[in-house]
CSV table of C-alpha atoms in Angstrom, one decimal:
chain,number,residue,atom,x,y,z
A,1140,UNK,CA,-13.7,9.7,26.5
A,1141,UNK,CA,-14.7,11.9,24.1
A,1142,UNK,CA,-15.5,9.9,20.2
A,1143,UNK,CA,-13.6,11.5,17.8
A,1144,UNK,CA,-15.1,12.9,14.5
A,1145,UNK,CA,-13.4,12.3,11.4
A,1146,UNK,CA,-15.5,14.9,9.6
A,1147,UNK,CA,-17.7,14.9,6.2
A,1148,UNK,CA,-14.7,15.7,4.0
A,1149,UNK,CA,-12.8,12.5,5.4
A,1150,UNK,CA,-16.2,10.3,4.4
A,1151,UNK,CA,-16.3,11.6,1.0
A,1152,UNK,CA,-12.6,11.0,0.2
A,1153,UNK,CA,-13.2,7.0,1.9
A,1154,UNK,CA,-15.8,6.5,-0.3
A,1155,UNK,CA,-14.0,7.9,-2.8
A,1156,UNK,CA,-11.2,5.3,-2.3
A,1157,UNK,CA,-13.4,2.8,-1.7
A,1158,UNK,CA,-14.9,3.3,-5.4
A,1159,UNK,CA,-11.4,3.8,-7.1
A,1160,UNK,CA,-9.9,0.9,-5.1
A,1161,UNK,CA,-13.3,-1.7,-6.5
A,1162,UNK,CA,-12.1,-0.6,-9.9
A,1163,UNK,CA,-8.4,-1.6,-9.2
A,1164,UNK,CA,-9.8,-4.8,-7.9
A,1165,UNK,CA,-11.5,-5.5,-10.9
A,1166,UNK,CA,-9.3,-4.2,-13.4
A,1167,UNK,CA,-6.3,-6.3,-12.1
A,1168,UNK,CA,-7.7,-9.7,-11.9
A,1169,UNK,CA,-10.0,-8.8,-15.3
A,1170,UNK,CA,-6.3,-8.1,-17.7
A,1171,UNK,CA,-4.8,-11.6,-16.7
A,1172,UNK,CA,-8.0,-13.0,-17.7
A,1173,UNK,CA,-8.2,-11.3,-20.8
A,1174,UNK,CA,-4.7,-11.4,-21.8
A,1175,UNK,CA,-4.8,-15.9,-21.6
A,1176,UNK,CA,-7.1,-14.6,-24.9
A,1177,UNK,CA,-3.9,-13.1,-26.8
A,1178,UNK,CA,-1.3,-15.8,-25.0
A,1179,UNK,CA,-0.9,-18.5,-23.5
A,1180,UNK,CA,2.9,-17.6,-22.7
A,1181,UNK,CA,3.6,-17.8,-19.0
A,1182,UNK,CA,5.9,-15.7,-19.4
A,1183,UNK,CA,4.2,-13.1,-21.2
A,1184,UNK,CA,1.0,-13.3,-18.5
A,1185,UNK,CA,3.3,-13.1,-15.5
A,1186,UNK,CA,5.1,-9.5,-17.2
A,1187,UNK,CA,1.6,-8.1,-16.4
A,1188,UNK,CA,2.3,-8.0,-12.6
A,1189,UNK,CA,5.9,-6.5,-13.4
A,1190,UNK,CA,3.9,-4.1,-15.7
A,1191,UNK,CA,1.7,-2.9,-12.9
A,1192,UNK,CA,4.5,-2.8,-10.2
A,1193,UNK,CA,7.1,-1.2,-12.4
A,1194,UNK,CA,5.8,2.2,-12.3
A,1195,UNK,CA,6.6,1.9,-8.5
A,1196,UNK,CA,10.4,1.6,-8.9
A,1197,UNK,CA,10.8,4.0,-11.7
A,1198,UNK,CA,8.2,6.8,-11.0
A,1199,UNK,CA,7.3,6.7,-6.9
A,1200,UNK,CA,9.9,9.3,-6.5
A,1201,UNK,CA,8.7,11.6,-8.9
A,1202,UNK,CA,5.3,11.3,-7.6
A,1203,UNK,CA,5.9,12.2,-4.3
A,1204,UNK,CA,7.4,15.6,-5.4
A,1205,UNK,CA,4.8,16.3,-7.5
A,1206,UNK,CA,2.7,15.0,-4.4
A,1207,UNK,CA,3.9,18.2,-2.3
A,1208,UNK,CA,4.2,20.8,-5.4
A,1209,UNK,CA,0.8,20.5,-6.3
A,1210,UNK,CA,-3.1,20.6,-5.0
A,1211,UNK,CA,-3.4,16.8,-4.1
A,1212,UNK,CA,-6.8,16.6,-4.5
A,1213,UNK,CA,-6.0,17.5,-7.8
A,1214,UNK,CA,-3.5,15.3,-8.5
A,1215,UNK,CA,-6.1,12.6,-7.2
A,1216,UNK,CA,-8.3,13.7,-9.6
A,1217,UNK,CA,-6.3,13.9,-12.5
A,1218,UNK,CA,-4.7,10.3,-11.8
A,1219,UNK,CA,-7.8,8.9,-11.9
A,1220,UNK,CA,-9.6,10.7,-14.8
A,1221,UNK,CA,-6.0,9.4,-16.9
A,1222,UNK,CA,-6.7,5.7,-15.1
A,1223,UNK,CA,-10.9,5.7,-16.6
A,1224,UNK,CA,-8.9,7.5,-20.0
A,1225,UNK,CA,-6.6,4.6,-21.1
A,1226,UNK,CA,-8.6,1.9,-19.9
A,1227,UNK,CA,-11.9,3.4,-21.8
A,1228,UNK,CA,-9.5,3.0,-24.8
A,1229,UNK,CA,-8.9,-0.1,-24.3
A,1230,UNK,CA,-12.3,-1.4,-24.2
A,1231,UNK,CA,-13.1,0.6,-27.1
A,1232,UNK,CA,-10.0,-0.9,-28.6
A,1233,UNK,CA,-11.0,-4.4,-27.5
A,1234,UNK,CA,-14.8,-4.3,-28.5
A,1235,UNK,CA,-13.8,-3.1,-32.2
A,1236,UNK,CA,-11.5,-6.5,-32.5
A,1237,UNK,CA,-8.5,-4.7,-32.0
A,1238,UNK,CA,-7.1,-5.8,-28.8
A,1239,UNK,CA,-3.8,-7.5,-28.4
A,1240,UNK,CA,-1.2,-8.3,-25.6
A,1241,UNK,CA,0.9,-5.4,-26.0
A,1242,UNK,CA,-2.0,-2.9,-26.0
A,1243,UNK,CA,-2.7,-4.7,-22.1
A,1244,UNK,CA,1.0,-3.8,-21.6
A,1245,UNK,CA,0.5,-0.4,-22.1
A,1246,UNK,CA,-2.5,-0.1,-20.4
A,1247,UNK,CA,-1.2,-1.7,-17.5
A,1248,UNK,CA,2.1,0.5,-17.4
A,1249,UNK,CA,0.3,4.1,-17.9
A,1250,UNK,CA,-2.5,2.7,-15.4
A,1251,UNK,CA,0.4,2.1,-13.0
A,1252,UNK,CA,1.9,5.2,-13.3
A,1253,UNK,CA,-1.4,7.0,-12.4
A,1254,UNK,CA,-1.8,4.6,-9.7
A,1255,UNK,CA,1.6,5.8,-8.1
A,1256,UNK,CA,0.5,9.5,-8.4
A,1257,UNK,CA,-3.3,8.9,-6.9
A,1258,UNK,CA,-1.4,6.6,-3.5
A,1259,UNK,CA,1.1,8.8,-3.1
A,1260,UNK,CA,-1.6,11.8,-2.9
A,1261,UNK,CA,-4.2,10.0,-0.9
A,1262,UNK,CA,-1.6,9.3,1.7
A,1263,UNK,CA,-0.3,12.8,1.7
A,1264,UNK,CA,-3.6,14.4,2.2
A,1265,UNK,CA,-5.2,12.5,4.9
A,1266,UNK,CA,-3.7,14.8,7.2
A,1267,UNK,CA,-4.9,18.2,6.0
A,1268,UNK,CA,-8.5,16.7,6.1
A,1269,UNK,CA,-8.3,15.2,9.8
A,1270,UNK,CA,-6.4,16.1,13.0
A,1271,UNK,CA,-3.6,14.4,14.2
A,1272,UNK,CA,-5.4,13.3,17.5
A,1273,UNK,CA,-7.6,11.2,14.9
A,1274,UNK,CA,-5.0,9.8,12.0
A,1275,UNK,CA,-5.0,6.8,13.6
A,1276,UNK,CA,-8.3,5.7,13.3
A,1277,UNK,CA,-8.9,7.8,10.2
A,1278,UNK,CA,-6.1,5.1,8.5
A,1279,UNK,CA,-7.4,2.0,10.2
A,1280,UNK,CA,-10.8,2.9,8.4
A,1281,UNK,CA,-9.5,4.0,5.1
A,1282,UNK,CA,-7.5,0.9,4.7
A,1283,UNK,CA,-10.9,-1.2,6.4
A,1284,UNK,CA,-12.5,0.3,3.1
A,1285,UNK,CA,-9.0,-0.5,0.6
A,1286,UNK,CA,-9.1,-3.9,1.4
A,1287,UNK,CA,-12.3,-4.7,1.5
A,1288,UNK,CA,-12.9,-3.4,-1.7
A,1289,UNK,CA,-9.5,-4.5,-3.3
A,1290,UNK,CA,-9.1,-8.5,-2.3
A,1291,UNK,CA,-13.1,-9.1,-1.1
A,1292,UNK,CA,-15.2,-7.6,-3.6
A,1293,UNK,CA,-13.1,-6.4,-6.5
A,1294,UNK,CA,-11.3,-9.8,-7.9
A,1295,UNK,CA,-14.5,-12.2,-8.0
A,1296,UNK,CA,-16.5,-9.1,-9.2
A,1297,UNK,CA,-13.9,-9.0,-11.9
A,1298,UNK,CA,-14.1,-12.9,-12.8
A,1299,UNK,CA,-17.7,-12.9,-13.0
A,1300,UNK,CA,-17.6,-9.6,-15.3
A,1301,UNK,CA,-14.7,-11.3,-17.4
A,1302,UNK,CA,-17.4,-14.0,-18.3
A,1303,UNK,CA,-19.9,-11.7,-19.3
A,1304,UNK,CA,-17.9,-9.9,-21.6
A,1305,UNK,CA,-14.3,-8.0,-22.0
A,1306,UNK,CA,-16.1,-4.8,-22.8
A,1307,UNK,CA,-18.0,-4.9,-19.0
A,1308,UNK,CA,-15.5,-6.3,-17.6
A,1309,UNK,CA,-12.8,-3.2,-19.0
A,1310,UNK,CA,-15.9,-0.7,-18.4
A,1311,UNK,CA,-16.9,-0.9,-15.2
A,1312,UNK,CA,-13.9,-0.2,-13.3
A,1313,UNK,CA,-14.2,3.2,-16.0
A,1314,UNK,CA,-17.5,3.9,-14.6
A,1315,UNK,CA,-16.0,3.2,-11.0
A,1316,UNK,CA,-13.5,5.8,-11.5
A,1317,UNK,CA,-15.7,8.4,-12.7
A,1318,UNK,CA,-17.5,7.9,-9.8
A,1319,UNK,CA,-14.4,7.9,-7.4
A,1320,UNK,CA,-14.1,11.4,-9.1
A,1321,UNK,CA,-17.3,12.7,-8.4
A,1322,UNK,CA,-17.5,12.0,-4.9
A,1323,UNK,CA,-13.5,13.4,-4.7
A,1324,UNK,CA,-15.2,16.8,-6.6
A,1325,UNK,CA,-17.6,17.4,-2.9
A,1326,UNK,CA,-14.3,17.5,-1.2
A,1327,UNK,CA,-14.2,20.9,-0.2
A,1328,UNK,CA,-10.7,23.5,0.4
A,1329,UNK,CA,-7.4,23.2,-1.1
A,1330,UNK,CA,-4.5,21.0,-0.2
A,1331,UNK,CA,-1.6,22.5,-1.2
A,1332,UNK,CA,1.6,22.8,0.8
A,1333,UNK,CA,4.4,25.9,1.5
A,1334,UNK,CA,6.8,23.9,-0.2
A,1335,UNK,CA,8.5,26.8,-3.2
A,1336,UNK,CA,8.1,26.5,-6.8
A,1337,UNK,CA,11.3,27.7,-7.1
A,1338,UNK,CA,13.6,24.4,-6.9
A,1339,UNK,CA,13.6,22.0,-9.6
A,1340,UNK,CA,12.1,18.5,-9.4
A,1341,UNK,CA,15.5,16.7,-9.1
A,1342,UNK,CA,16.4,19.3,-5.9
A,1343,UNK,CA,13.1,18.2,-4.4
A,1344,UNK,CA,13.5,14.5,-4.9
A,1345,UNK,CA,16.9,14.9,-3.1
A,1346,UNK,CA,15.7,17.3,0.0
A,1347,UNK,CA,13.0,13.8,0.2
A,1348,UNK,CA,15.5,11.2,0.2
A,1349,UNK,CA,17.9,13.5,2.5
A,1350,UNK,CA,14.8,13.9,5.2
A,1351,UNK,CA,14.3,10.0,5.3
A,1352,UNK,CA,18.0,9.5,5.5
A,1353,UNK,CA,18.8,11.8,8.6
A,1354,UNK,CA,15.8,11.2,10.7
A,1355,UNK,CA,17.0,7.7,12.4
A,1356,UNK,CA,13.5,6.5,13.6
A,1357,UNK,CA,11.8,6.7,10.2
A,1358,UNK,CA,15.0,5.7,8.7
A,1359,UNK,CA,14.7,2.4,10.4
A,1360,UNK,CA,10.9,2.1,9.8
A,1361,UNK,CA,11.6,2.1,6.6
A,1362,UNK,CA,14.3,-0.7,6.4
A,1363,UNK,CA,11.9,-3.1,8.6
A,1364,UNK,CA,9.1,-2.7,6.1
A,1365,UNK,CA,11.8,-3.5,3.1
A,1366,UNK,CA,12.9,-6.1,5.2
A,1367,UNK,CA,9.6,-7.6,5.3
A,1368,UNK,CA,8.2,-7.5,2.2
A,1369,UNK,CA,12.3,-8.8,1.4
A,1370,UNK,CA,10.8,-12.1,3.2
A,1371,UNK,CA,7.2,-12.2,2.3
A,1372,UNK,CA,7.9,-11.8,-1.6
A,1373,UNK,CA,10.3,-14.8,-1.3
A,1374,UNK,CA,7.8,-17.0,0.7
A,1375,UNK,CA,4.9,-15.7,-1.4
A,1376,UNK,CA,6.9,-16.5,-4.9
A,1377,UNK,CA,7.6,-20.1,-3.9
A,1378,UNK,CA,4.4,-21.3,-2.1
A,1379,UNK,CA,1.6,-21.9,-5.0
A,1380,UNK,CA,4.2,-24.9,-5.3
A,1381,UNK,CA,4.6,-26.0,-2.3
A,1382,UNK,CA,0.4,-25.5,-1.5
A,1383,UNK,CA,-1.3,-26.7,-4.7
A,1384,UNK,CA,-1.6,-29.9,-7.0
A,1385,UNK,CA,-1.3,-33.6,-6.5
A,1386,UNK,CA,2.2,-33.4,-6.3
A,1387,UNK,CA,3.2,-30.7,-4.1
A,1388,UNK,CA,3.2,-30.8,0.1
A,1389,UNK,CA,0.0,-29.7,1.0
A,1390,UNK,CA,-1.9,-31.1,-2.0
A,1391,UNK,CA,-4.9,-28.7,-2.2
A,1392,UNK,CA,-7.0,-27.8,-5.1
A,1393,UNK,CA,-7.1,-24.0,-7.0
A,1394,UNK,CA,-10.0,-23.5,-5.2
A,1395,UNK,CA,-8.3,-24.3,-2.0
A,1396,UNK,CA,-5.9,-22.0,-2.4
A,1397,UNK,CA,-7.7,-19.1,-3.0
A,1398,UNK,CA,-9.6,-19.5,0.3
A,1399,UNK,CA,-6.3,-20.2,2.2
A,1400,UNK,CA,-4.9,-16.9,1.2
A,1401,UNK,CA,-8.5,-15.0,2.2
A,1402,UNK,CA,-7.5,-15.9,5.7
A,1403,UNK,CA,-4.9,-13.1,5.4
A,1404,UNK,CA,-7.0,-10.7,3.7
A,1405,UNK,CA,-9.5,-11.4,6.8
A,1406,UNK,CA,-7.2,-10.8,9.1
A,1407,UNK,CA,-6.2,-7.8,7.4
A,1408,UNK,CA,-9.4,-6.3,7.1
A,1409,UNK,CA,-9.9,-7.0,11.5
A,1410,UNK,CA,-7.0,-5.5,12.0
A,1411,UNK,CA,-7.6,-2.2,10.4
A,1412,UNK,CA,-10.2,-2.1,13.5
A,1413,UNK,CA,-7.9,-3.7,16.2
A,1414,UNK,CA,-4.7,-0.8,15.3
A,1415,UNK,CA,-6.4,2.1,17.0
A,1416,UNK,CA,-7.2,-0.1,21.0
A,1417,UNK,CA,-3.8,-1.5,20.4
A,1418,UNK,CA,-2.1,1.4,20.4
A,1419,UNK,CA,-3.5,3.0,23.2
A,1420,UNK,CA,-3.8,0.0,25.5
A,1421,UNK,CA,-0.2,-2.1,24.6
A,1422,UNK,CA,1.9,1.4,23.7
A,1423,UNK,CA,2.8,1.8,19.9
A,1424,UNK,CA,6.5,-0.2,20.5
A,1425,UNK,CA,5.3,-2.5,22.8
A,1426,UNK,CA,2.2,-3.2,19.8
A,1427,UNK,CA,4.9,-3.1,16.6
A,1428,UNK,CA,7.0,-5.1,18.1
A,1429,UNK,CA,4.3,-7.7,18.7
A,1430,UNK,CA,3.2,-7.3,15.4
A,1431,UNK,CA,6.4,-8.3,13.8
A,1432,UNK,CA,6.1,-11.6,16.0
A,1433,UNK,CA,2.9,-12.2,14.4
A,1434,UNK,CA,4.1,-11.7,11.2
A,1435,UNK,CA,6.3,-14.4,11.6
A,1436,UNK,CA,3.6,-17.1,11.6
A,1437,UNK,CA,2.8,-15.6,7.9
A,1438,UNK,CA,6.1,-16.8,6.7
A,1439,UNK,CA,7.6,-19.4,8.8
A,1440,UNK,CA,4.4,-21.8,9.6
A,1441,UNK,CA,4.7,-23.8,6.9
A,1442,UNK,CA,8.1,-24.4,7.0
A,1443,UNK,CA,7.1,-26.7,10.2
A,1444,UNK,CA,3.6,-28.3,8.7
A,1445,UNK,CA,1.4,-28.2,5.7
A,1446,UNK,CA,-1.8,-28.8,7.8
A,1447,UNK,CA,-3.8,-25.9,5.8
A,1448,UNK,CA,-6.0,-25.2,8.7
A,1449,UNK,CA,-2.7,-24.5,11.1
A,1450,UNK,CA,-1.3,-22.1,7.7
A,1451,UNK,CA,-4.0,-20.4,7.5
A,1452,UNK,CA,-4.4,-19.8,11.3
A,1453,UNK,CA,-0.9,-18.1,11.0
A,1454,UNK,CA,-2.0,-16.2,8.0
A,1455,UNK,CA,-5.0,-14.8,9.7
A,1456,UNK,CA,-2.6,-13.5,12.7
A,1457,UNK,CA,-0.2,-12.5,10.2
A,1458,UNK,CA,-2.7,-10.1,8.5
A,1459,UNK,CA,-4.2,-8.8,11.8
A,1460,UNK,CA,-0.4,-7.8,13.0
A,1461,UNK,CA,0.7,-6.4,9.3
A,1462,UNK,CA,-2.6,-3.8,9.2
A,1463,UNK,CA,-1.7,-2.9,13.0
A,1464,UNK,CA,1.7,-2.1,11.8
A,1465,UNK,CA,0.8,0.0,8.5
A,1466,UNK,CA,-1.8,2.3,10.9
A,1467,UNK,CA,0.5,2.9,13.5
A,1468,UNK,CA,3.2,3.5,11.6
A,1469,UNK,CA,1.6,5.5,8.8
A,1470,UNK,CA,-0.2,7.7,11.4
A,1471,UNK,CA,3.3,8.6,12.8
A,1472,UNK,CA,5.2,9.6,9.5
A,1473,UNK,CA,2.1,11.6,8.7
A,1474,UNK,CA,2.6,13.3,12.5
A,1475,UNK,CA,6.2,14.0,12.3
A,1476,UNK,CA,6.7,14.9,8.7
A,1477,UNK,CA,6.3,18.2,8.0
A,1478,UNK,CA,3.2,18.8,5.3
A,1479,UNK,CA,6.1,20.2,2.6
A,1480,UNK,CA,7.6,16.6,2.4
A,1481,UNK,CA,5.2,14.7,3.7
A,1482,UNK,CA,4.3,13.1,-0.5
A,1483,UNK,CA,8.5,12.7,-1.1
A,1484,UNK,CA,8.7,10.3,2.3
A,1485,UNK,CA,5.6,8.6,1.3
A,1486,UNK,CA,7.0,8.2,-1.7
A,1487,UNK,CA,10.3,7.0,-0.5
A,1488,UNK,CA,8.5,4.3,1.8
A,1489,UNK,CA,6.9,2.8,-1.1
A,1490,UNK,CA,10.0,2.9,-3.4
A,1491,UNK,CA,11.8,1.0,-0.2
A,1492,UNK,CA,8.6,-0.9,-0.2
A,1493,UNK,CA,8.0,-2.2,-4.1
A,1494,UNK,CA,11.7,-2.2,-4.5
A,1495,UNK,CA,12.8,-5.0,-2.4
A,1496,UNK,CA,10.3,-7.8,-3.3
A,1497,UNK,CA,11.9,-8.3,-6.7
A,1498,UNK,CA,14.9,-9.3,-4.8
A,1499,UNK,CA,13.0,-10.7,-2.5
A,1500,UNK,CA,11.3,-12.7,-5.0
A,1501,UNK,CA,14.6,-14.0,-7.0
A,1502,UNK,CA,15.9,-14.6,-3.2
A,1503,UNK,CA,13.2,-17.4,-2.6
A,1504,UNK,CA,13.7,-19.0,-6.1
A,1505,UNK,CA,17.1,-19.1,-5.7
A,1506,UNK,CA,17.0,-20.7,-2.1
A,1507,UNK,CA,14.1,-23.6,-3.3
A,1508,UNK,CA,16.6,-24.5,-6.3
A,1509,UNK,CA,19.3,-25.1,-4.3
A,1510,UNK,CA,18.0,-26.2,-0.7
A,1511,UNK,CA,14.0,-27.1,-1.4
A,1512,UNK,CA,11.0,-24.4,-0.4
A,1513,UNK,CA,10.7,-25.4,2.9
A,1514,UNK,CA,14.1,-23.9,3.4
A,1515,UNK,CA,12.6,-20.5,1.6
A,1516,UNK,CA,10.1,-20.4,4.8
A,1517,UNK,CA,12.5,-20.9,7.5
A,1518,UNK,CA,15.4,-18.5,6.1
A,1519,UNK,CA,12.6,-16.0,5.7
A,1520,UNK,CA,11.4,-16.8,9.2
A,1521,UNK,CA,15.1,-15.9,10.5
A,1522,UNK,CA,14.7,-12.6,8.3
A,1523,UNK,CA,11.9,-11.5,9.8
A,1524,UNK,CA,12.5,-12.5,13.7
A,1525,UNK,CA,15.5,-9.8,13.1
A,1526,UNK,CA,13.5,-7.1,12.5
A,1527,UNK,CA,12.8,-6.9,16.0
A,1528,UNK,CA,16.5,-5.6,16.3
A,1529,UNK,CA,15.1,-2.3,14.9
A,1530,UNK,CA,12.6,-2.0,18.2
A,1531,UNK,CA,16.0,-0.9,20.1
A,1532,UNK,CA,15.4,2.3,17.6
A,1533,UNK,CA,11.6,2.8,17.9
A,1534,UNK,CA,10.7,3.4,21.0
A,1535,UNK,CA,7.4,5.0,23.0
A,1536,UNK,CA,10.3,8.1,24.2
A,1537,UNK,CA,11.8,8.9,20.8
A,1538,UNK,CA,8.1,8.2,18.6
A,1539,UNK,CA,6.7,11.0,21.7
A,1540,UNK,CA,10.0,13.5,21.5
A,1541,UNK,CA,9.4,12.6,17.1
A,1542,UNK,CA,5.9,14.2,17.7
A,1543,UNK,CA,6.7,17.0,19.8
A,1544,UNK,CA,9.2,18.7,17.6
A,1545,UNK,CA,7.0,18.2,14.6
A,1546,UNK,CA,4.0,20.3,16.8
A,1547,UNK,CA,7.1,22.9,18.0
A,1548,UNK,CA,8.2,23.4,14.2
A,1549,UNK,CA,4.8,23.6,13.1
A,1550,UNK,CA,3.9,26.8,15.8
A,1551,UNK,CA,7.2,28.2,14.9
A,1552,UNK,CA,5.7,27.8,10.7
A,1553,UNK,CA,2.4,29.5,12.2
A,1554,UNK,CA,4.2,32.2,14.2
A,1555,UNK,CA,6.4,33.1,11.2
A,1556,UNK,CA,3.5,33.3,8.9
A,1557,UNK,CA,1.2,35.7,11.2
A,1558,UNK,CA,4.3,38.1,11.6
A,1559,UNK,CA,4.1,38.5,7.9
């Protein structure tokens, strides 16, 4: 079988993301650190995460329209040029004794917002710079090289720079973004779409939500994922208390902790690499549907034993299946979507996405007040083993018949255009 070549403009735009996802690394687990400086509130550290996330709920939509109005390289570049702006004024502001809580809240808010502008376009343009024979294994590497850099390298980077010093520690993710930009700069050709400048913003946003809403296989792609992150928000929200101190079920240390939850970012990381032979040697529903089996481990284990090396067995597994799901089903919204809306559905799957782990979230607290967290685990467990209910939907025939009226519509777009 012939190896398939993702091409010199792909490598450039995965290094790229693989020096502006370092910087998130750092910068995210750098603010906490910083802020315990201004606070020692709970609350008021915590509200940084909501800071970050926010964004997601409030400006993901928007984003993707802009996603397919616009050159998204462009966007890419400008997201992260405003991303090395406000946090190089906050180290500035920081260094020269200004530096407070609320200036970390704004940072983190308009750094969020750029964040949902640079995803959304990195997503959309993956398939303009590779063919569609070769998404798959053009995801599984990009997100290889997301991950890696994000949860491996990034956080313990940022703790060690944190000690140095709040001005390297705020700096370096500026100098890692200015280098994301440089490499995005040898990206060569322009990615910009058919879609007319001649609707409005709010008629766009609606033609995106409409597209997800009538196309019954993405449709219930979508609702599995917000079903998931539904159950792995609640788990995840509850189980610091139920893994770590001398009173709690498992009993382990902070240290402890950390390296139980690298056990999912391991797995993670494998199966970025394992997505691409799955798919071709299981079938892509045979493979999802195995991965949401798998993913059941991630949430439901510990309801039946805190024996950390079992937990973080099922973690492991649980982070192999969850990567094999985002390639395979990334690669197909970015096959059957046409280019014009391909940023509003992104952008729709991530609001689906972000939007249901708050609830999620006050869903676990809620059930370990009334019923104890081991209850969390198990209820989330049931959440999750229904998903499978959704496989009825995808199937190999209607992901295959999905594909082949995307490649008819687009020669009917090419025929149109040459008769011009």
């Amino acid at each position: 079988m012939t190896a398939i070549r993702l091409g010199s403009g792909y490598w450039k735009l995965w290094t790229s993301s693989a020096l502006s996802n370092l910087a998130d690394g750092v910068m995210k687990i750098a603010l906490p650190l910083v802020a315990i400086r201004y606070t020692d509130s709970p609350a008021l550290i915590a509200g940084l995460t909501f800071a970050f996330t926010l964004p997601w709920l409030v400006f993901a939509l928007l984003a993707g329209a802009l996603a397919d109005r616009f050159d998204r390289r462009r966007l890419m570049l400008v997201a992260n040029a405003a991303r090395a702006a406000f946090l190089a004024c906050l180290t500035l502001a920081t260094v020269a004794g200004a530096g407070s809580i609320w200036l970390l809240y704004a940072a983190a808010v308009c750094i969020g917002v750029a964040e949902t502008v640079y995803d959304t376009s990195s997503q959309s343009i993956l398939p303009q710079l590779v063919g569609k024979d070769a998404l798959s294994r053009a995801n599984g590497r990009l997100y290889a090289a997301e991950l890696t850099t994000n949860q491996f390298i990034g956080p313990p980077l940022g703790g060690f720079l944190v000690a140095l010093g709040v001005g390297l520690a705020f700096g370096t993710p500026v100098l890692l973004w200015v280098a994301a930009i440089g490499m995005l700069l040898l990206v060569r050709g322009r990615f910009t779409t058919d879609h007319p400048r001649t609707t409005t913003i709010r008629a766009d946003i609606a033609e995106g939500l409409r597209y997800l809403g009538r196309n019954t296989l993405l449709r219930t792609l979508a609702v599995m994922v917000g079903g998931f992150n539904f159950a792995s928000s609640a788990v995840f929200t509850v189980f610091v208390l139920f893994a770590v101190g001398p009173s709690s079920a498992m009993k382990l240390t902070d240290p402890g902790y950390g390296l139980l939850l690298t056990a999912s970012a391991l797995g993670s990381v494998l199966g970025t690499f394992l997505a691409e032979p799955a798919e071709r040697l299981l079938g892509r529903s045979r493979a999802l549907t195995l991965t949401i089996l798998g993913s059941l481990l991630t949430v439901a284990t510990p309801a039946f034993t805190t024996n950390p090396v079992i937990i973080a067995s099922g973690f492991f597994v649980g982070g192999v299946t969850v990567s094999i799901w985002n390639v395979i089903t990334v690669s197909l919204r970015q096959r059957v979507t046409p280019q014009r809306l391909l940023g509003r559905l992104n952008s729709a799957y991530r609001l689906l996405a972000w939007g249901t782990m708050p609830l999620g979230a006050a869903a676990g607290g809620l059930i370990a007040q009334l019923f104890g967290i081991p209850a969390v685990f198990l209820a989330m467990g049931i959440v999750v083993l229904a998903l499978v209910i959704g496989m009825f939907w995808v199937t190999d025939a209607r992901m295959e018949a999905a594909e082949k009226d995307a490649e008819a519509a687009d020669e009917q777009a090419t025929a149109a255009a040459t008769d011009r």
